[in-house]
Short mmCIF file of C-alpha atoms and ligand atoms in Angstrom, two decimals:
data_model
loop_
_atom_site.label_atom_id
_atom_site.label_comp_id
_atom_site.label_asym_id
_atom_site.label_seq_id
_atom_site.Cartn_x
_atom_site.Cartn_y
_atom_site.Cartn_z
CA MET A 1 39.87 -3.10 30.73
CA SER A 2 36.85 -1.37 32.01
CA ASP A 3 33.33 -2.56 31.86
CA ILE A 4 31.14 -0.59 29.54
CA GLY A 5 27.42 -0.86 29.34
CA GLY A 6 27.55 -4.14 31.22
CA LYS A 7 29.69 -5.97 28.68
CA SER A 8 33.35 -6.57 28.91
CA VAL A 9 35.53 -4.85 26.40
CA ALA A 10 38.11 -7.56 27.03
CA LEU A 11 36.25 -9.67 24.56
CA ILE A 12 37.46 -7.58 21.69
CA ARG A 13 40.96 -7.40 23.01
CA GLY A 14 42.30 -8.93 19.83
CA ASN A 15 41.64 -5.70 18.04
CA ALA A 16 44.53 -3.33 18.56
CA GLU A 17 42.39 -0.31 17.88
CA TYR A 18 40.49 -0.80 21.08
CA GLN A 19 43.54 -1.04 23.24
CA GLU A 20 44.16 2.63 22.89
CA ALA A 21 42.81 4.07 26.07
CA SER A 22 41.66 7.23 24.30
CA LEU A 23 39.01 5.28 22.44
CA GLU A 24 37.19 4.42 25.57
CA PRO A 25 34.14 6.55 26.18
CA THR A 26 34.54 9.23 28.80
CA PRO A 27 32.13 9.32 31.72
CA GLU A 28 30.27 12.17 30.00
CA ILE A 29 29.78 10.15 26.86
CA LEU A 30 28.68 7.17 28.92
CA SER A 31 26.05 9.15 30.71
CA LEU A 32 24.96 10.74 27.47
CA TRP A 33 24.49 7.26 26.03
CA GLU A 34 22.48 6.23 29.07
CA LYS A 35 20.19 9.16 28.51
CA VAL A 36 19.81 8.45 24.78
CA HIS A 37 19.07 4.84 25.64
CA SER A 38 16.21 5.83 27.87
CA ASP A 39 15.00 8.40 25.31
CA MET A 40 14.81 5.58 22.77
CA ARG A 41 12.59 3.62 25.09
CA GLN A 42 10.32 6.65 25.36
CA GLU A 43 10.22 7.33 21.66
CA PHE A 44 9.96 3.85 20.18
CA GLY A 45 7.93 2.18 22.90
CA GLU A 46 8.64 -0.68 25.20
CA ALA A 47 8.22 -3.53 22.72
CA ILE A 48 10.61 -2.22 20.10
CA PHE A 49 13.01 -1.10 22.73
CA ARG A 50 13.19 -4.49 24.33
CA SER A 51 13.59 -6.45 21.12
CA TRP A 52 15.90 -4.13 19.21
CA LEU A 53 17.39 -1.26 21.10
CA LYS A 54 18.15 -2.57 24.53
CA PRO A 55 21.03 -4.75 23.30
CA LEU A 56 22.80 -1.73 21.78
CA THR A 57 26.05 -1.28 23.68
CA LEU A 58 28.39 1.66 23.57
CA GLN A 59 31.87 0.40 22.75
CA ALA A 60 33.96 3.39 21.90
CA PHE A 61 33.97 7.08 21.10
CA TYR A 62 36.51 8.66 18.78
CA HIS A 63 36.65 11.63 16.42
CA GLY A 64 32.94 12.35 16.81
CA THR A 65 31.97 8.75 16.15
CA MET A 66 29.92 6.71 18.58
CA GLU A 67 30.69 3.08 18.11
CA ILE A 68 27.80 0.86 19.12
CA SER A 69 27.74 -2.89 19.10
CA VAL A 70 24.95 -5.36 18.47
CA PRO A 71 25.08 -9.15 18.78
CA THR A 72 24.08 -10.15 15.26
CA ARG A 73 24.57 -8.97 11.74
CA PHE A 74 20.83 -9.15 11.16
CA MET A 75 20.26 -6.76 14.02
CA ARG A 76 22.87 -4.40 12.71
CA ASP A 77 21.15 -4.22 9.31
CA TRP A 78 17.75 -3.74 10.83
CA ILE A 79 18.89 -0.98 13.14
CA GLN A 80 20.88 0.63 10.38
CA THR A 81 17.83 0.94 8.15
CA HIS A 82 15.21 1.66 10.75
CA TYR A 83 16.64 3.45 13.73
CA ALA A 84 20.20 4.62 13.13
CA ASP A 85 19.31 8.04 11.70
CA ARG A 86 17.05 8.83 14.58
CA ILE A 87 19.51 7.61 17.18
CA LEU A 88 22.22 9.78 15.68
CA VAL A 89 19.95 12.81 15.89
CA MET A 90 19.30 12.05 19.54
CA CYS A 91 23.00 11.74 20.23
CA SER A 92 23.99 14.90 18.42
CA GLU A 93 21.21 16.84 20.06
CA ALA A 94 22.71 15.88 23.37
CA ASN A 95 26.24 16.60 22.18
CA PRO A 96 26.85 18.39 18.88
CA GLU A 97 30.32 16.88 18.68
CA ILE A 98 28.78 13.55 17.80
CA LYS A 99 28.68 13.32 14.02
CA LYS A 100 28.50 9.67 13.23
CA LEU A 101 27.14 6.37 14.46
CA GLN A 102 29.12 3.25 13.73
CA ILE A 103 27.30 0.00 14.35
CA VAL A 104 29.49 -3.06 14.71
CA VAL A 105 28.69 -6.70 15.26
CA ILE A 106 30.21 -8.26 18.31
CA GLN A 107 29.04 -11.81 18.58
CA ASN A 108 28.78 -13.60 21.85
CA ALA A 109 29.44 -10.42 23.68
CA ILE A 110 28.16 -12.12 26.78
CA VAL A 111 30.38 -15.13 27.07
CA ASP A 112 28.63 -16.93 29.89
CA GLU A 113 25.41 -16.89 27.93
CA GLU A 114 26.92 -18.56 24.93
CA PRO A 115 24.22 -20.84 23.59
CA ASP A 116 24.53 -24.56 23.11
CA THR A 117 25.27 -24.41 19.39
CA ALA A 118 24.37 -28.02 18.62
CA ALA A 119 20.93 -27.60 20.12
CA VAL A 120 20.43 -24.33 18.32
CA LYS A 121 21.38 -25.92 15.02
CA THR A 122 18.89 -28.74 15.44
CA LEU A 123 16.20 -26.29 16.33
CA THR A 124 17.06 -24.07 13.39
CA LYS A 125 16.96 -27.02 11.04
CA ALA A 126 13.57 -28.14 12.29
CA ASN A 127 12.30 -24.61 11.98
CA GLU A 128 13.61 -24.33 8.46
CA ASN A 129 11.83 -27.52 7.45
CA ARG A 130 8.61 -26.28 8.92
CA LYS A 131 9.03 -22.94 7.19
CA SER A 132 9.60 -24.45 3.79
CA GLU A 133 6.52 -26.64 4.20
CA ILE A 134 4.48 -23.57 5.05
CA ALA A 135 6.01 -21.63 2.18
CA GLU A 136 4.56 -24.17 -0.21
CA ILE A 137 1.03 -23.45 0.94
CA SER A 138 1.47 -19.70 1.32
CA SER A 139 0.91 -17.44 -1.65
CA PRO A 140 3.95 -15.59 -2.93
CA LEU A 141 4.38 -12.05 -1.69
CA ASP A 142 4.54 -9.15 -4.09
CA GLU A 143 7.91 -7.45 -3.68
CA ARG A 144 6.35 -4.07 -4.33
CA PHE A 145 3.85 -4.34 -1.49
CA LYS A 146 5.85 -3.17 1.50
CA PHE A 147 5.40 -0.61 4.24
CA GLU A 148 8.02 1.53 2.55
CA THR A 149 5.83 1.89 -0.54
CA PHE A 150 2.53 2.32 1.26
CA VAL A 151 1.43 5.94 1.37
CA VAL A 152 -0.39 6.82 4.56
CA GLY A 153 -3.24 9.30 4.63
CA LYS A 154 -6.36 9.89 6.65
CA PRO A 155 -8.43 7.17 4.92
CA ASN A 156 -5.97 4.37 5.73
CA ALA A 157 -4.18 5.68 8.82
CA LEU A 158 -5.90 3.38 11.29
CA ALA A 159 -5.39 0.23 9.23
CA HIS A 160 -1.77 1.18 8.65
CA ALA A 161 -1.08 1.87 12.33
CA ALA A 162 -2.71 -1.40 13.31
CA ALA A 163 -0.65 -3.29 10.73
CA ARG A 164 2.54 -1.78 12.09
CA ARG A 165 1.56 -2.67 15.63
CA VAL A 166 1.18 -6.30 14.62
CA VAL A 167 4.72 -6.28 13.27
CA GLU A 168 6.32 -4.32 16.05
CA SER A 169 4.73 -5.98 19.03
CA MET A 170 6.49 -8.75 20.84
CA SER A 171 3.15 -10.15 21.88
CA VAL A 172 -0.13 -10.31 20.00
CA PRO A 173 -1.64 -6.81 20.32
CA PHE A 174 -5.14 -7.75 19.15
CA ASN A 175 -6.57 -10.87 17.65
CA PRO A 176 -7.56 -10.92 14.94
CA LEU A 177 -6.62 -7.78 13.10
CA PHE A 178 -9.50 -7.39 10.68
CA ILE A 179 -8.93 -4.97 7.78
CA TYR A 180 -11.78 -4.14 5.47
CA GLY A 181 -12.55 -1.74 2.65
CA GLY A 182 -13.59 -1.41 -0.98
CA VAL A 183 -11.75 -2.87 -3.92
CA GLY A 184 -8.35 -1.45 -4.87
CA LEU A 185 -7.84 0.52 -1.66
CA GLY A 186 -4.73 -1.26 -0.39
CA LYS A 187 -5.87 -4.22 1.71
CA THR A 188 -3.67 -6.74 -0.06
CA HIS A 189 -0.78 -4.28 -0.09
CA LEU A 190 -1.01 -3.92 3.69
CA MET A 191 -1.30 -7.67 4.22
CA HIS A 192 1.85 -8.29 2.17
CA ALA A 193 3.61 -5.46 3.98
CA ILE A 194 2.90 -7.16 7.30
CA ALA A 195 4.15 -10.51 6.01
CA HIS A 196 7.32 -8.99 4.54
CA ALA A 197 8.10 -7.06 7.68
CA ILE A 198 7.56 -10.03 9.98
CA GLU A 199 9.86 -12.13 7.86
CA GLU A 200 12.47 -9.44 8.05
CA HIS A 201 11.93 -8.50 11.65
CA TRP A 202 11.29 -11.92 13.16
CA PRO A 203 12.92 -14.39 10.81
CA GLU A 204 12.25 -17.29 13.13
CA LYS A 205 8.50 -16.86 12.85
CA THR A 206 6.47 -18.71 10.28
CA VAL A 207 3.96 -16.61 8.42
CA MET A 208 1.24 -18.13 6.33
CA TYR A 209 -0.42 -15.75 3.91
CA LEU A 210 -3.07 -16.84 1.45
CA SER A 211 -6.39 -15.85 -0.02
CA ALA A 212 -9.55 -17.38 1.39
CA GLU A 213 -10.02 -18.90 -2.03
CA LYS A 214 -6.72 -20.70 -1.78
CA PHE A 215 -7.51 -21.76 1.77
CA MET A 216 -10.65 -23.40 0.50
CA TYR A 217 -8.80 -25.01 -2.36
CA GLN A 218 -6.20 -26.47 0.00
CA PHE A 219 -8.90 -27.71 2.31
CA VAL A 220 -10.88 -29.40 -0.45
CA ARG A 221 -7.72 -30.98 -1.79
CA ALA A 222 -6.85 -32.29 1.66
CA ILE A 223 -10.26 -33.89 1.97
CA ARG A 224 -9.93 -35.50 -1.44
CA SER A 225 -6.51 -36.89 -0.69
CA ASP A 226 -7.49 -37.96 2.80
CA SER A 227 -4.91 -35.74 4.40
CA THR A 228 -7.00 -33.42 6.54
CA MET A 229 -4.88 -34.21 9.58
CA ASN A 230 -1.86 -32.94 7.78
CA PHE A 231 -3.79 -29.89 6.65
CA LYS A 232 -4.88 -29.11 10.19
CA GLU A 233 -1.40 -29.59 11.52
CA GLN A 234 0.15 -27.29 8.99
CA PHE A 235 -2.29 -24.49 9.59
CA ARG A 236 -2.06 -24.84 13.33
CA SER A 237 1.70 -24.74 13.41
CA VAL A 238 2.11 -21.22 12.07
CA ASP A 239 2.92 -18.16 14.14
CA VAL A 240 0.98 -15.76 11.99
CA LEU A 241 -1.96 -16.67 9.80
CA MET A 242 -3.13 -14.15 7.22
CA ILE A 243 -6.22 -14.73 5.11
CA ASP A 244 -7.03 -12.27 2.36
CA ASP A 245 -10.57 -11.64 1.09
CA ILE A 246 -12.38 -13.75 3.67
CA GLN A 247 -15.71 -12.87 2.02
CA PHE A 248 -14.89 -15.58 -0.47
CA ILE A 249 -15.88 -18.32 1.95
CA SER A 250 -19.38 -16.85 2.38
CA GLY A 251 -21.88 -19.63 1.89
CA LYS A 252 -19.14 -22.28 1.86
CA GLU A 253 -20.13 -24.03 5.04
CA SER A 254 -17.57 -26.76 5.50
CA THR A 255 -14.71 -24.42 4.68
CA GLN A 256 -16.05 -21.96 7.21
CA GLU A 257 -16.30 -24.69 9.79
CA GLU A 258 -12.69 -25.69 9.23
CA PHE A 259 -11.54 -22.11 9.27
CA PHE A 260 -13.41 -21.50 12.50
CA HIS A 261 -11.58 -24.37 14.21
CA THR A 262 -8.22 -23.27 12.87
CA PHE A 263 -8.95 -19.75 14.01
CA ASN A 264 -9.81 -20.85 17.53
CA ALA A 265 -6.85 -23.17 17.80
CA LEU A 266 -4.46 -20.37 16.83
CA VAL A 267 -6.08 -17.80 19.09
CA ASP A 268 -5.80 -20.27 21.97
CA GLN A 269 -2.09 -20.59 21.31
CA ASN A 270 -1.84 -16.82 21.21
CA LYS A 271 -0.84 -16.76 17.54
CA GLN A 272 -1.55 -13.68 15.46
CA ILE A 273 -4.32 -13.76 12.87
CA VAL A 274 -4.85 -11.09 10.23
CA ILE A 275 -7.92 -11.07 8.02
CA SER A 276 -9.07 -8.84 5.19
CA ALA A 277 -12.51 -8.49 3.67
CA ASP A 278 -14.55 -6.17 1.53
CA LYS A 279 -17.01 -5.52 4.35
CA ALA A 280 -17.15 -5.21 8.12
CA PRO A 281 -17.56 -8.53 9.97
CA GLY A 282 -21.18 -7.82 10.78
CA ASP A 283 -22.01 -7.14 7.14
CA LEU A 284 -20.54 -10.33 5.74
CA ALA A 285 -23.63 -12.13 4.55
CA GLY A 286 -23.43 -15.89 4.28
CA LEU A 287 -21.01 -16.18 7.12
CA ASP A 288 -21.78 -18.23 10.18
CA GLU A 289 -22.88 -16.09 13.11
CA ARG A 290 -20.26 -17.55 15.47
CA LEU A 291 -17.51 -16.82 12.98
CA ARG A 292 -18.75 -13.30 12.35
CA SER A 293 -18.70 -12.40 15.99
CA ARG A 294 -15.30 -14.05 16.41
CA LEU A 295 -13.89 -11.95 13.58
CA ALA A 296 -14.93 -8.77 15.36
CA TRP A 297 -13.17 -9.73 18.59
CA GLY A 298 -9.91 -8.01 17.95
CA LEU A 299 -9.32 -4.77 16.13
CA VAL A 300 -11.53 -3.93 13.17
CA ALA A 301 -9.90 -1.31 10.95
CA ASP A 302 -11.53 0.03 7.83
CA ILE A 303 -9.87 1.66 4.86
CA HIS A 304 -11.99 4.51 3.57
CA PRO A 305 -12.22 5.67 -0.03
CA THR A 306 -9.27 7.84 -1.01
CA THR A 307 -9.18 11.60 -0.61
CA TYR A 308 -7.62 14.05 -3.06
CA ASP A 309 -4.58 14.47 -0.81
CA LEU A 310 -3.94 10.77 -0.51
CA ARG A 311 -4.33 10.27 -4.25
CA LEU A 312 -1.85 13.03 -4.93
CA GLY A 313 0.57 11.59 -2.36
CA ILE A 314 0.35 8.15 -3.93
CA LEU A 315 0.95 9.59 -7.40
CA GLN A 316 3.99 11.50 -6.20
CA THR A 317 5.41 8.35 -4.63
CA LYS A 318 4.77 6.29 -7.76
CA ARG A 319 6.30 8.96 -9.94
CA ALA A 320 9.47 8.80 -7.88
CA GLN A 321 9.46 5.00 -8.07
CA LEU A 322 9.04 5.05 -11.81
CA GLY A 323 11.67 7.74 -12.12
CA ALA A 324 9.49 9.38 -14.75
CA GLU A 325 9.21 13.02 -15.70
CA VAL A 326 5.60 13.79 -14.99
CA PRO A 327 4.58 17.42 -14.41
CA ASP A 328 2.86 18.25 -11.14
CA SER A 329 -0.11 19.59 -13.09
CA VAL A 330 -0.66 16.14 -14.57
CA LEU A 331 -0.54 14.47 -11.13
CA GLU A 332 -3.02 17.02 -9.82
CA PHE A 333 -5.27 16.42 -12.78
CA LEU A 334 -5.22 12.65 -12.24
CA ALA A 335 -5.81 13.01 -8.50
CA LEU A 336 -8.85 15.09 -9.31
CA LYS A 337 -10.24 12.86 -12.02
CA VAL A 338 -9.45 9.26 -11.17
CA THR A 339 -11.23 8.90 -7.88
CA SER A 340 -12.49 5.33 -7.94
CA ASN A 341 -9.57 3.50 -6.35
CA VAL A 342 -5.79 3.30 -6.14
CA ARG A 343 -5.48 0.50 -8.64
CA GLU A 344 -7.07 2.61 -11.39
CA LEU A 345 -5.07 5.63 -10.34
CA GLU A 346 -1.84 3.66 -10.67
CA GLY A 347 -3.03 2.22 -13.95
CA ALA A 348 -3.63 5.71 -15.32
CA LEU A 349 -0.15 6.88 -14.35
CA ASN A 350 1.46 3.74 -15.79
CA ARG A 351 -0.39 4.25 -19.03
CA ILE A 352 0.74 7.79 -19.63
CA VAL A 353 4.32 6.95 -18.68
CA ALA A 354 4.35 3.93 -20.99
CA HIS A 355 2.81 5.97 -23.77
CA ALA A 356 5.40 8.72 -23.40
CA ASP A 357 8.14 6.10 -23.44
CA VAL A 358 6.96 4.44 -26.60
CA SER A 359 6.09 7.63 -28.46
CA ARG A 360 9.18 9.42 -27.14
CA GLN A 361 7.12 12.43 -26.23
CA VAL A 362 7.09 14.43 -23.04
CA ILE A 363 4.07 14.12 -20.82
CA THR A 364 1.75 17.11 -20.82
CA LEU A 365 -1.75 17.76 -19.62
CA GLU A 366 -2.94 17.51 -23.23
CA SER A 367 -1.23 14.22 -23.96
CA THR A 368 -2.60 12.86 -20.69
CA GLN A 369 -6.15 13.77 -21.59
CA ASP A 370 -5.61 12.23 -24.96
CA VAL A 371 -4.13 8.96 -23.79
CA LEU A 372 -6.68 8.53 -21.02
CA GLN A 373 -9.74 9.61 -22.98
CA ASP A 374 -11.74 6.45 -22.37
CA LEU A 375 -10.88 6.26 -18.70
CA LEU A 376 -11.61 9.93 -18.09
CA ARG A 377 -14.89 9.69 -19.88
CA ALA A 378 -15.90 6.85 -17.62
CA HIS A 379 -15.12 9.04 -14.62
CA ASP A 380 -17.07 11.96 -15.97
CA ARG A 381 -20.49 10.37 -15.73
CA ARG A 382 -21.70 13.34 -13.80
CA ILE A 383 -21.58 15.46 -16.96
CA THR A 384 -25.05 15.36 -18.46
CA ILE A 385 -26.24 16.18 -21.95
CA ASP A 386 -28.38 18.96 -20.49
CA GLU A 387 -25.28 20.56 -19.06
CA ILE A 388 -23.46 20.26 -22.34
CA GLN A 389 -26.32 21.88 -24.19
CA ARG A 390 -26.46 24.69 -21.68
CA LYS A 391 -22.72 25.39 -21.90
CA VAL A 392 -22.64 25.26 -25.67
CA ALA A 393 -25.66 27.57 -25.96
CA GLU A 394 -24.01 29.95 -23.53
CA HIS A 395 -20.75 29.93 -25.44
CA TYR A 396 -22.42 30.66 -28.78
CA ASN A 397 -25.01 33.01 -27.37
CA LEU A 398 -27.93 30.81 -28.32
CA ARG A 399 -31.04 29.71 -26.49
CA ILE A 400 -31.14 26.18 -25.09
CA THR A 401 -34.21 25.48 -27.24
CA ASP A 402 -31.97 25.94 -30.28
CA MET A 403 -30.32 22.69 -29.29
CA HIS A 404 -33.58 20.82 -29.80
CA SER A 405 -35.09 22.86 -32.63
CA ALA A 406 -35.26 21.92 -36.28
CA ARG A 407 -33.56 25.15 -37.38
CA ARG A 408 -30.80 24.40 -39.84
CA ALA A 409 -29.16 27.81 -40.16
CA ARG A 410 -25.38 27.36 -39.93
CA ASN A 411 -25.04 29.61 -36.84
CA VAL A 412 -27.38 27.27 -34.96
CA ALA A 413 -26.64 23.95 -36.64
CA ARG A 414 -22.87 24.09 -36.08
CA PRO A 415 -23.05 24.71 -32.32
CA ARG A 416 -25.64 21.95 -32.10
CA GLN A 417 -23.15 19.62 -33.76
CA VAL A 418 -20.50 20.72 -31.29
CA ALA A 419 -22.86 19.83 -28.46
CA MET A 420 -23.53 16.40 -29.98
CA TYR A 421 -19.82 15.85 -30.39
CA LEU A 422 -19.19 16.76 -26.76
CA ALA A 423 -22.07 14.57 -25.63
CA LYS A 424 -20.40 11.64 -27.35
CA GLN A 425 -16.99 12.53 -25.90
CA LEU A 426 -17.96 13.34 -22.35
CA THR A 427 -20.86 11.08 -21.52
CA ALA A 428 -21.42 7.36 -21.77
CA ARG A 429 -24.63 7.88 -23.78
CA SER A 430 -25.18 5.97 -27.03
CA LEU A 431 -25.77 7.69 -30.35
CA PRO A 432 -29.58 7.05 -30.35
CA GLU A 433 -29.82 8.34 -26.76
CA ILE A 434 -27.96 11.48 -27.76
CA GLY A 435 -30.18 11.88 -30.81
CA ARG A 436 -33.27 11.75 -28.64
CA LYS A 437 -31.94 14.52 -26.41
CA PHE A 438 -31.44 16.74 -29.45
CA GLY A 439 -35.06 17.00 -30.48
CA GLY A 440 -35.50 13.37 -31.45
CA ARG A 441 -32.84 13.26 -34.14
CA ASP A 442 -31.69 10.05 -35.76
CA HIS A 443 -28.46 8.36 -34.55
CA THR A 444 -26.95 8.79 -38.05
CA THR A 445 -27.36 12.54 -37.65
CA VAL A 446 -25.39 12.38 -34.40
CA MET A 447 -22.71 10.25 -36.01
CA HIS A 448 -22.45 12.70 -38.87
CA ALA A 449 -22.13 15.58 -36.40
CA VAL A 450 -19.35 13.81 -34.49
CA ARG A 451 -17.37 13.15 -37.68
CA LYS A 452 -17.96 16.64 -38.98
CA ILE A 453 -16.66 18.30 -35.82
CA GLU A 454 -13.66 15.98 -35.69
CA GLU A 455 -12.84 16.97 -39.22
CA LEU A 456 -13.37 20.68 -38.64
CA MET A 457 -11.21 20.64 -35.52
CA GLU A 458 -8.32 19.54 -37.72
CA GLU A 459 -8.66 22.36 -40.18
CA ASP A 460 -10.48 25.16 -38.38
CA ALA A 461 -8.64 26.55 -35.38
CA GLN A 462 -11.67 28.54 -34.30
CA ILE A 463 -13.82 25.43 -33.94
CA ALA A 464 -11.02 23.59 -32.17
CA GLN A 465 -10.74 26.43 -29.71
CA ASP A 466 -14.49 26.66 -29.16
CA VAL A 467 -14.68 22.94 -28.42
CA ASP A 468 -11.75 23.20 -26.09
CA ILE A 469 -13.23 26.12 -24.15
CA VAL A 470 -16.56 24.40 -23.66
CA ARG A 471 -14.90 21.12 -22.73
CA ARG A 472 -12.82 22.82 -20.10
CA ALA A 473 -15.85 24.61 -18.72
CA LEU A 474 -17.53 21.25 -18.36
CA THR A 475 -14.70 19.16 -16.98
CA GLY A 476 -12.73 21.75 -15.05
P1 ADP B 1 -7.27 -4.28 -2.41
O1 ADP B 1 -6.62 -5.53 -1.93
O2 ADP B 1 -7.85 -3.44 -1.31
O3 ADP B 1 -8.26 -4.52 -3.49
P2 ADP B 1 -4.61 -3.63 -3.33
O4 ADP B 1 -3.88 -3.77 -2.05
O5 ADP B 1 -4.47 -4.74 -4.30
O6 ADP B 1 -6.15 -3.35 -3.05
O7 ADP B 1 -4.19 -2.25 -3.98
C1 ADP B 1 -4.35 -1.97 -5.35
C2 ADP B 1 -3.14 -1.24 -5.87
O8 ADP B 1 -3.07 0.06 -5.29
C3 ADP B 1 -1.84 -1.93 -5.54
O9 ADP B 1 -0.95 -1.81 -6.61
C4 ADP B 1 -1.31 -1.16 -4.35
O10 ADP B 1 0.09 -1.14 -4.29
C5 ADP B 1 -1.85 0.23 -4.60
N1 ADP B 1 -2.13 0.96 -3.36
C6 ADP B 1 -3.27 0.93 -2.64
N2 ADP B 1 -3.19 1.75 -1.58
C7 ADP B 1 -1.97 2.30 -1.61
C8 ADP B 1 -1.27 3.23 -0.77
N3 ADP B 1 -1.84 3.76 0.32
N4 ADP B 1 -0.01 3.58 -1.12
C9 ADP B 1 0.57 3.06 -2.22
N5 ADP B 1 -0.03 2.18 -3.03
C10 ADP B 1 -1.28 1.80 -2.75
MG1 MG B 2 -6.92 -7.53 -2.47
#
């Protein structure tokens, strides 16, 4: 038996398939594999290469299949989902005959390095105990918040790249990683994604994830029950500590003090810390100066407000996840209108999908506008009553002063009512406020106008169309 890739094929001698000489890789295939191996190092970087790709060993080559071995089943699964496609492309670029990558588990491939199993078992047990203790304090992770479901765009690219680095590095790349940004922009999603990926990627590591609020709660409880030593020990024994929404401990001095010591103890042991907040470290009022400067030591990554492109990308991803039939025009409309944050954007999509489900109707631009009326109105604050009056006057060929005047002729009064109706629909103004803008009219007049137009829109197609045209001119 020959020696391939440094590991003896004799170990798998039991398997008749391998005894066929023709299965053994030719020298060309071996050198191709060597090249691909070094290309992987180039492409994926030293850290990933060393922890995941270096152990890949070429075992056999047959009918266009490269058979590669790894030492554990866990590794096989990880490589299968993360790297196999790319590795196959590299192989078939080097030799088009290669059509398939088969990853097999060959345990203890290196016999003389066989570990002392008893010792390993004891260690594993101790680690498991520690992990389950930590799991009790940690907050549960949301299964939906993973890297796979996080859409990357310009506003969050830095935070995302930094989060990935934390997961993919063998060592601690920067400490702490501090992620900040406004509400609903994906901070918690990224934190959970890191925690999920570390658990998957480095199952032996203990990750503690919790909100600053829960940290404080645990701390206070430990003081009450006289178990602060235990508290300290637990927090200092983790490999990765993640605290979400650190701004919560602003002004809470003893909690900050405790956190500061935990932070330092972990940094000294070279353990990774990840923090999120709604502001940059320097802008966190009510936080001790020492702690603030400590928080800015590592990498500070901000998540900016979303852009149209990112919002559209997120909607497309969510649509696929929901498996719902939502026209592109509706996604574009939402991306344009719901600009506040991702949580609201998601909420809007969920609402129209749920509505379509229940009412058994297809989703259209019209139904969307209908279902989301209140939300859209809230996002249309920039539409003013002056604008509405201008557009309505334009549409009906009137003067703007007709909107305020006391003239009651139908050809003036009706458009005025349309304008009042639109003011109620498209702005957040109250009836009295609207009345004032229309020449100091009473709120009951406005209410009457709103009802009247609603009624007319049902029975008079011309009015319905007029309203629609003006509305589009205002919101489009
Ligand atoms: P934050 O913690 O910053 O307030 P979250 O992480 O809770 O915000 O995000 C709010 C919602 O928006 C979550 O459902 C999250 O999955 C979603 N979300 C935020 N950013 C993204 C993104 N880039 N891709 C996919 N979903 C996102
Ligand atoms: Mg959050």
